[in-house]
Amino acid sequence: MKKGSFSKGIVIFVIIINILFTMGAMYIFLKTGSEPGALTGAWFSFTTVELWQLAKIKRKKEEKKDGYTD
């Protein structure tokens, strides 16, 4: 497996599930006239935090590789 491809795969996966979620929320809005606001906020908060944590892990690994300490 190529180095860094796992995290790139996770990012692509998160983008795809966000698109699918958005399409589902738009469909629900079309059918009911009501937008699931709390669910939408929670979903995008969750995926944003997951991507931030992935970036933090990657940054720490790079710093360790380069010899920087925090």
C-alpha positions as a printed Julia matrix, in Angstrom:
70×3 Matrix{Float64}:
   0.0    0.0    0.0
   1.33   3.4   -0.96
   2.24   5.69   1.93
  -0.51   8.19   2.72
  -3.12   6.42   0.61
  -5.13   5.31   3.65
  -5.74   8.85   4.86
  -6.54  10.0    1.31
  -9.05   7.16   1.08
 -10.66   8.26   4.35
 -10.96  11.85   3.1
 -12.56  10.7   -0.16
 -14.92   8.43   1.77
 -16.0   11.28   4.06
 -16.64  13.54   1.07
 -18.75  10.85  -0.59
 -20.83  10.14   2.53
 -21.35  13.9    3.02
 -22.66  14.17  -0.54
 -24.96  11.18   0.02
 -26.19  12.64   3.31
 -26.9   15.98   1.65
 -28.83  14.29  -1.13
 -30.84  12.33   1.45
 -31.59  15.46   3.47
 -32.72  17.27   0.31
 -34.99  14.34  -0.56
 -36.52  14.4    2.93
 -37.07  18.15   2.59
 -38.7   17.66  -0.8
 -41.08  15.0    0.54
 -41.94  16.49   3.94
 -41.2   20.2    3.63
 -39.2   19.95   6.85
 -35.42  20.04   7.05
 -33.71  17.84   9.69
 -31.66  20.74  11.11
 -30.35  19.11  14.28
 -29.34  15.96  12.44
 -27.63  17.98   9.71
 -25.65  20.01  12.24
 -24.62  16.91  14.18
 -23.61  15.05  11.01
 -21.38  17.77   9.63
 -19.88  18.44  13.07
 -19.0   14.76  13.36
 -17.39  14.48   9.93
 -15.49  17.76  10.38
 -14.03  16.6   13.7
 -13.03  13.28  12.18
 -11.15  15.01   9.37
  -9.46  17.41  11.82
  -8.32  14.46  13.94
  -6.96  12.67  10.89
  -5.02  15.81   9.94
  -3.7   16.12  13.5
  -2.45  12.52  13.48
  -0.79  13.03  10.1
   0.84  16.29  11.27
   2.19  14.61  14.43
   3.67  11.79  12.35
   5.34  14.31  10.03
   6.74  16.26  12.98
   8.07  13.07  14.54
   9.66  12.08  11.22
  11.28  15.52  10.86
  12.54  15.48  14.46
  10.32  18.26  15.82
   8.89  17.89  19.31
   6.0   19.7   20.89
